[in-house]
Amino acid sequence: AVCNSPSMVVMKQQQQRNIWFVLIFVMLSATVRAFTRSGAFQSPFRRPILSYLSSTAGGSDETVVDLCRTKIATALQTDQVKVTGAFDDPNGSHIAVEVTSSLFEGKRPVQRQQMVYKAIWEELQGPVHAVDSMICKTPQEDA
């Protein structure tokens, strides 16, 4: 006995729709996995870190750490800048920053950090993944 009541027809239509959604989801998931595993899709921010560490865009032998140190010193008008790479990071993409600048006077800690981040913004878009620690002082605080 086949039951063709309106409620049974609606239930069958909903079941078929749910099956299509599941099928499409599985196919899309498999496609995304295939592209990401094969390397066909790569984010522009995931360039090999060795290319950044070995040279800069200018072709010099300056490392990312040296480049960050130079940019911070220039932006904050100081020679008291220490930038180090994290030794436990295999990619060399984590840095620590210590800087003393008179431009920090009258600034809150967050504003000081923003000034440093602004100086190395380009490197944060590529080779530098994170700043693990940042110490920003005025000359009076450093004395």
Backbone as JSON, one array per atom type, in Angstrom:
{
  "sequence": "AVCNSPSMVVMKQQQQRNIWFVLIFVMLSATVRAFTRSGAFQSPFRRPILSYLSSTAGGSDETVVDLCRTKIATALQTDQVKVTGAFDDPNGSHIAVEVTSSLFEGKRPVQRQQMVYKAIWEELQGPVHAVDSMICKTPQEDA",
  "N": [[0.84, -1.17, 0.0], [0.73, 2.08, -1.01], [1.3, 5.18, 0.32], [0.23, 8.29, -0.4], [-0.2, 10.72, 0.85], [-0.41, 14.26, 1.43], [1.38, 15.08, 3.49], [3.24, 12.99, 3.56], [4.39, 13.23, 1.03], [5.63, 15.71, 1.25], [7.51, 15.09, 3.25], [9.13, 13.23, 1.89], [10.17, 14.88, -0.11], [11.69, 16.65, 1.48], [13.57, 14.85, 2.52], [14.9, 14.1, 0.18], [15.99, 16.59, -0.53], [17.7, 17.02, 1.66], [19.5, 14.93, 1.25], [20.7, 15.77, -1.13], [21.99, 18.12, -0.23], [23.87, 17.05, 1.58], [25.37, 15.47, -0.17], [26.46, 17.42, -1.91], [27.95, 18.9, -0.04], [29.87, 16.98, 0.77], [31.2, 16.55, -1.67], [32.28, 19.12, -2.17], [33.93, 19.4, 0.06], [35.79, 17.34, -0.39], [36.96, 18.32, -2.73], [38.17, 20.71, -1.86], [40.02, 19.66, 0.0], [41.61, 18.17, -1.78], [42.76, 20.2, -3.37], [44.2, 21.72, -1.47], [46.01, 19.88, -0.4], [47.46, 19.08, -2.63], [48.87, 21.27, -3.29], [48.04, 22.99, -5.21], [46.56, 25.17, -4.55], [47.79, 27.91, -2.9], [48.34, 30.14, -0.32], [49.28, 33.55, -0.7], [50.66, 34.52, 1.47], [52.07, 32.49, 2.54], [54.7, 31.98, 1.76], [57.82, 30.25, 1.43], [59.76, 30.46, 4.34], [62.52, 30.58, 4.28], [63.2, 31.96, 1.99], [62.69, 34.56, 2.74], [64.44, 34.9, 4.87], [66.92, 34.54, 3.73], [67.37, 36.6, 1.91], [66.4, 40.0, 1.14], [63.94, 42.03, -0.56], [65.53, 43.8, -1.93], [67.74, 42.37, -2.59], [69.92, 42.18, -0.94], [72.01, 40.81, 1.71], [70.68, 41.01, 4.08], [68.97, 39.96, 6.96], [65.6, 39.09, 8.05], [65.3, 39.83, 10.69], [67.3, 41.8, 10.94], [66.28, 43.65, 9.1], [63.84, 44.36, 10.32], [64.87, 45.54, 12.65], [66.21, 47.76, 11.55], [64.07, 49.16, 10.35], [62.45, 49.78, 12.57], [64.21, 51.34, 14.08], [64.55, 53.52, 12.34], [61.9, 54.51, 12.08], [61.3, 55.21, 14.72], [63.26, 56.92, 15.41], [65.74, 56.24, 16.78], [68.65, 54.59, 18.16], [68.62, 52.62, 19.93], [67.61, 49.77, 19.73], [66.6, 46.47, 19.91], [66.23, 43.51, 18.3], [65.3, 40.21, 18.21], [65.29, 36.84, 16.99], [63.16, 34.06, 17.66], [64.59, 31.24, 19.05], [63.55, 28.68, 19.27], [61.76, 28.44, 17.26], [61.15, 26.86, 14.32], [60.72, 28.02, 11.8], [61.63, 30.56, 12.0], [59.97, 32.75, 12.29], [59.02, 34.18, 14.43], [59.52, 36.96, 16.52], [61.24, 38.98, 19.0], [61.06, 42.16, 20.54], [62.84, 44.92, 21.77], [62.85, 48.25, 22.61], [63.95, 51.6, 22.98], [62.86, 54.85, 23.02], [62.56, 58.37, 22.59], [60.28, 59.24, 21.44], [58.24, 57.85, 22.56], [57.42, 59.16, 24.8], [54.81, 60.34, 26.83], [53.01, 58.61, 25.73], [50.68, 55.9, 25.9], [51.15, 52.4, 26.84], [49.97, 50.69, 24.85], [49.79, 52.41, 22.67], [52.49, 52.84, 22.16], [53.27, 50.28, 21.38], [51.76, 50.08, 19.06], [53.07, 51.92, 17.46], [55.47, 50.59, 16.97], [54.54, 48.28, 15.67], [53.51, 49.48, 13.37], [55.84, 50.29, 12.12], [56.96, 47.88, 11.27], [55.06, 46.72, 9.68], [54.87, 45.68, 7.0], [56.54, 43.42, 7.11], [55.12, 41.89, 8.91], [53.07, 41.02, 7.35], [54.1, 38.99, 5.91], [56.95, 37.45, 6.26], [57.26, 37.6, 9.08], [55.55, 36.1, 11.57], [54.65, 36.51, 14.17], [55.0, 38.73, 16.97], [56.56, 37.93, 19.73], [57.29, 39.08, 22.18], [57.35, 42.42, 23.46], [59.03, 45.24, 24.45], [58.75, 48.47, 25.29], [60.2, 51.49, 25.94], [60.76, 54.75, 27.4], [63.58, 57.04, 27.3], [63.98, 57.94, 29.97], [62.72, 55.96, 31.47], [64.34, 53.84, 30.93], [66.66, 54.4, 32.19]],
  "CA": [[0.0, 0.0, 0.0], [1.5, 3.3, -1.14], [0.62, 6.31, 0.95], [0.58, 9.52, -1.08], [-0.81, 11.87, 1.52], [0.42, 15.46, 1.27], [2.46, 15.14, 4.47], [4.25, 12.02, 3.14], [5.06, 13.8, -0.14], [6.51, 16.77, 1.77], [8.62, 14.43, 3.95], [10.02, 12.66, 0.87], [10.88, 16.0, -0.74], [12.69, 17.12, 2.43], [14.63, 13.85, 2.59], [15.69, 14.22, -1.05], [16.74, 17.84, -0.43], [18.77, 16.79, 2.62], [20.5, 14.06, 0.61], [21.45, 16.61, -2.06], [22.88, 18.99, 0.55], [24.97, 16.23, 2.09], [26.19, 15.08, -1.32], [27.2, 18.61, -2.35], [28.93, 19.21, 1.0], [30.95, 15.99, 0.68], [31.97, 16.8, -2.89], [33.06, 20.35, -1.98], [34.98, 19.12, 1.05], [36.82, 16.55, -1.05], [37.66, 19.19, -3.67], [39.04, 21.61, -1.08], [41.13, 18.83, 0.5], [42.49, 17.82, -2.9], [43.53, 21.38, -3.77], [45.14, 22.16, -0.44], [47.06, 18.88, -0.25], [48.29, 18.98, -3.83], [49.66, 22.49, -3.44], [47.5, 23.79, -6.3], [46.17, 26.44, -3.93], [48.68, 28.34, -1.83], [48.16, 31.52, 0.08], [50.47, 34.37, -0.98], [51.34, 34.81, 2.72], [52.73, 31.28, 2.99], [55.93, 31.73, 1.03], [58.81, 29.62, 2.29], [60.42, 31.45, 5.18], [63.93, 30.68, 3.93], [63.37, 33.01, 0.98], [62.72, 35.83, 3.45], [65.61, 34.98, 5.72], [68.16, 34.56, 2.96], [67.57, 37.92, 1.31], [65.24, 40.88, 1.09], [63.54, 42.38, -1.93], [66.61, 44.53, -2.57], [68.78, 41.45, -2.99], [71.05, 42.2, -0.01], [72.07, 39.66, 2.61], [70.07, 41.42, 5.33], [67.93, 39.05, 7.42], [64.35, 39.72, 8.46], [65.56, 40.45, 11.99], [68.03, 43.04, 10.65], [65.37, 44.56, 8.43], [62.93, 44.87, 11.34], [65.64, 46.43, 13.51], [66.45, 48.98, 10.8], [62.81, 49.89, 10.16], [62.03, 50.31, 13.86], [65.15, 52.43, 14.43], [64.26, 54.67, 11.48], [60.58, 55.06, 12.39], [61.24, 55.74, 16.07], [64.4, 57.83, 15.54], [66.57, 55.78, 17.89], [69.61, 53.51, 17.91], [68.45, 51.64, 21.0], [66.64, 48.79, 19.27], [67.08, 45.09, 19.93], [65.26, 42.57, 17.72], [65.86, 38.86, 18.18], [64.41, 35.79, 16.52], [62.97, 32.99, 18.62], [65.44, 30.12, 18.67], [62.79, 27.44, 19.22], [60.84, 28.49, 16.12], [61.85, 26.32, 13.16], [60.55, 28.88, 10.63], [62.23, 31.87, 12.25], [58.96, 33.76, 12.02], [58.65, 34.85, 15.67], [60.58, 37.87, 16.96], [61.06, 39.73, 20.23], [61.52, 43.52, 20.3], [63.09, 45.85, 22.88], [63.19, 49.54, 22.0], [63.89, 52.79, 23.81], [62.73, 56.01, 22.14], [61.95, 59.57, 23.18], [58.96, 59.42, 20.83], [57.27, 57.17, 23.41], [57.03, 60.02, 25.92], [53.4, 60.75, 26.82], [52.18, 57.59, 25.06], [50.31, 54.71, 26.67], [51.84, 51.2, 26.34], [49.37, 50.21, 23.6], [50.18, 53.34, 21.6], [53.9, 52.55, 21.87], [53.31, 49.04, 20.6], [51.21, 50.38, 17.73], [54.12, 52.6, 16.69], [56.42, 49.56, 16.55], [53.86, 47.46, 14.66], [53.41, 50.27, 12.15], [57.16, 50.31, 11.48], [57.27, 46.57, 10.66], [53.8, 46.2, 9.14], [55.1, 44.87, 5.8], [57.1, 42.13, 7.51], [54.06, 41.14, 9.57], [52.21, 40.46, 6.31], [54.78, 37.88, 5.24], [57.91, 36.59, 6.95], [57.12, 37.6, 10.54], [54.22, 35.6, 11.95], [54.22, 37.06, 15.45], [55.95, 39.37, 17.88], [56.33, 37.2, 20.98], [57.35, 40.03, 23.29], [57.73, 43.77, 23.05], [59.3, 46.15, 25.56], [58.87, 49.83, 24.75], [60.51, 52.4, 27.05], [61.32, 56.07, 27.13], [64.94, 57.09, 27.85], [63.91, 58.08, 31.43], [62.34, 54.65, 32.03], [65.45, 52.92, 30.71], [67.81, 54.78, 33.05]],
  "C": [[0.89, 1.24, 0.0], [0.68, 4.44, -0.57], [1.11, 7.59, 0.29], [-0.1, 10.72, -0.45], [0.12, 13.07, 1.36], [1.58, 15.52, 2.26], [3.57, 14.15, 4.12], [5.05, 12.55, 1.95], [6.05, 14.89, 0.32], [7.72, 16.15, 2.47], [9.62, 13.85, 2.95], [10.83, 13.76, 0.18], [11.98, 16.55, 0.19], [13.86, 16.15, 2.55], [15.53, 13.94, 1.35], [16.55, 15.49, -1.02], [17.92, 17.67, 0.54], [19.88, 15.92, 2.03], [21.33, 14.87, -0.37], [22.43, 17.53, -1.33], [24.09, 18.24, 1.07], [25.92, 15.86, 0.96], [27.05, 16.26, -1.8], [28.28, 18.97, -1.34], [30.12, 18.26, 0.93], [31.82, 16.25, -0.54], [32.83, 18.06, -2.75], [34.2, 20.13, -1.0], [36.13, 18.34, 0.41], [37.63, 17.4, -2.03], [38.62, 20.13, -2.94], [40.24, 20.85, -0.55], [42.12, 18.51, -0.6], [43.36, 19.01, -3.31], [44.57, 21.77, -2.73], [46.27, 21.15, -0.25], [48.0, 18.83, -1.44], [49.19, 20.2, -4.01], [49.16, 23.37, -4.58], [47.02, 25.15, -5.79], [47.14, 26.75, -2.81], [48.44, 29.82, -1.57], [49.42, 32.32, -0.25], [51.26, 34.69, 0.28], [52.11, 33.6, 3.24], [53.95, 30.95, 2.15], [56.92, 31.07, 1.96], [59.62, 30.66, 3.04], [61.89, 31.61, 4.82], [64.17, 31.75, 2.87], [63.41, 34.38, 1.63], [64.0, 35.98, 4.26], [66.9, 35.11, 4.93], [68.42, 35.92, 2.31], [66.28, 38.71, 1.36], [64.95, 41.2, -0.36], [64.67, 43.09, -2.66], [67.76, 43.64, -2.98], [69.98, 41.45, -2.06], [71.0, 40.96, 0.87], [71.48, 39.98, 3.98], [68.96, 40.45, 5.71], [66.68, 39.81, 7.8], [64.54, 40.43, 9.8], [66.29, 41.78, 11.79], [67.13, 44.08, 10.01], [64.38, 45.18, 9.42], [63.64, 45.87, 12.25], [65.85, 47.79, 12.83], [65.18, 49.82, 10.67], [62.31, 50.5, 11.46], [62.91, 51.49, 14.26], [64.86, 53.69, 13.62], [62.94, 55.33, 11.88], [60.55, 55.75, 13.75], [62.44, 56.63, 16.42], [65.28, 57.48, 16.74], [67.56, 54.71, 17.42], [69.47, 52.41, 18.94], [67.32, 50.67, 20.66], [67.3, 47.42, 19.3], [65.96, 44.2, 19.4], [65.94, 41.22, 17.65], [64.81, 37.89, 17.65], [64.3, 34.71, 17.59], [63.74, 31.76, 18.16], [64.68, 28.8, 18.58], [61.79, 27.4, 18.07], [61.56, 28.0, 14.87], [61.75, 27.19, 11.91], [61.22, 30.24, 10.8], [61.24, 33.0, 12.07], [58.46, 34.48, 13.27], [59.82, 35.72, 16.12], [60.21, 38.47, 18.32], [61.7, 41.1, 20.01], [61.7, 44.24, 21.63], [63.54, 47.16, 22.27], [63.02, 50.66, 23.02], [63.89, 54.0, 22.88], [62.08, 57.17, 22.87], [60.57, 59.84, 22.58], [57.86, 58.72, 21.63], [56.75, 58.05, 24.56], [55.59, 60.5, 25.76], [52.48, 59.75, 26.16], [51.87, 56.46, 26.03], [51.02, 53.5, 26.08], [51.28, 50.69, 25.0], [49.75, 51.11, 22.43], [51.64, 53.13, 21.2], [54.01, 51.31, 21.0], [52.79, 49.27, 19.18], [52.25, 51.06, 16.85], [55.14, 51.59, 16.16], [55.79, 48.7, 15.46], [53.76, 48.2, 13.31], [54.74, 50.26, 11.38], [57.46, 49.0, 10.75], [56.04, 45.92, 10.04], [54.01, 45.3, 7.92], [55.64, 43.49, 6.15], [56.06, 41.26, 8.22], [53.08, 40.53, 8.58], [52.85, 39.25, 5.64], [55.67, 37.08, 6.16], [57.75, 36.54, 8.46], [55.69, 37.22, 10.88], [53.72, 36.27, 13.22], [55.37, 37.77, 16.15], [55.65, 38.77, 19.25], [56.39, 38.11, 22.2], [57.82, 41.38, 22.77], [57.87, 44.63, 24.31], [59.59, 47.51, 24.95], [59.05, 50.8, 25.91], [60.94, 53.76, 26.54], [62.75, 56.07, 27.69], [64.95, 57.22, 29.39], [63.59, 56.75, 32.09], [63.48, 53.65, 31.92], [66.63, 53.2, 31.64], [67.79, 54.09, 34.4]]
}
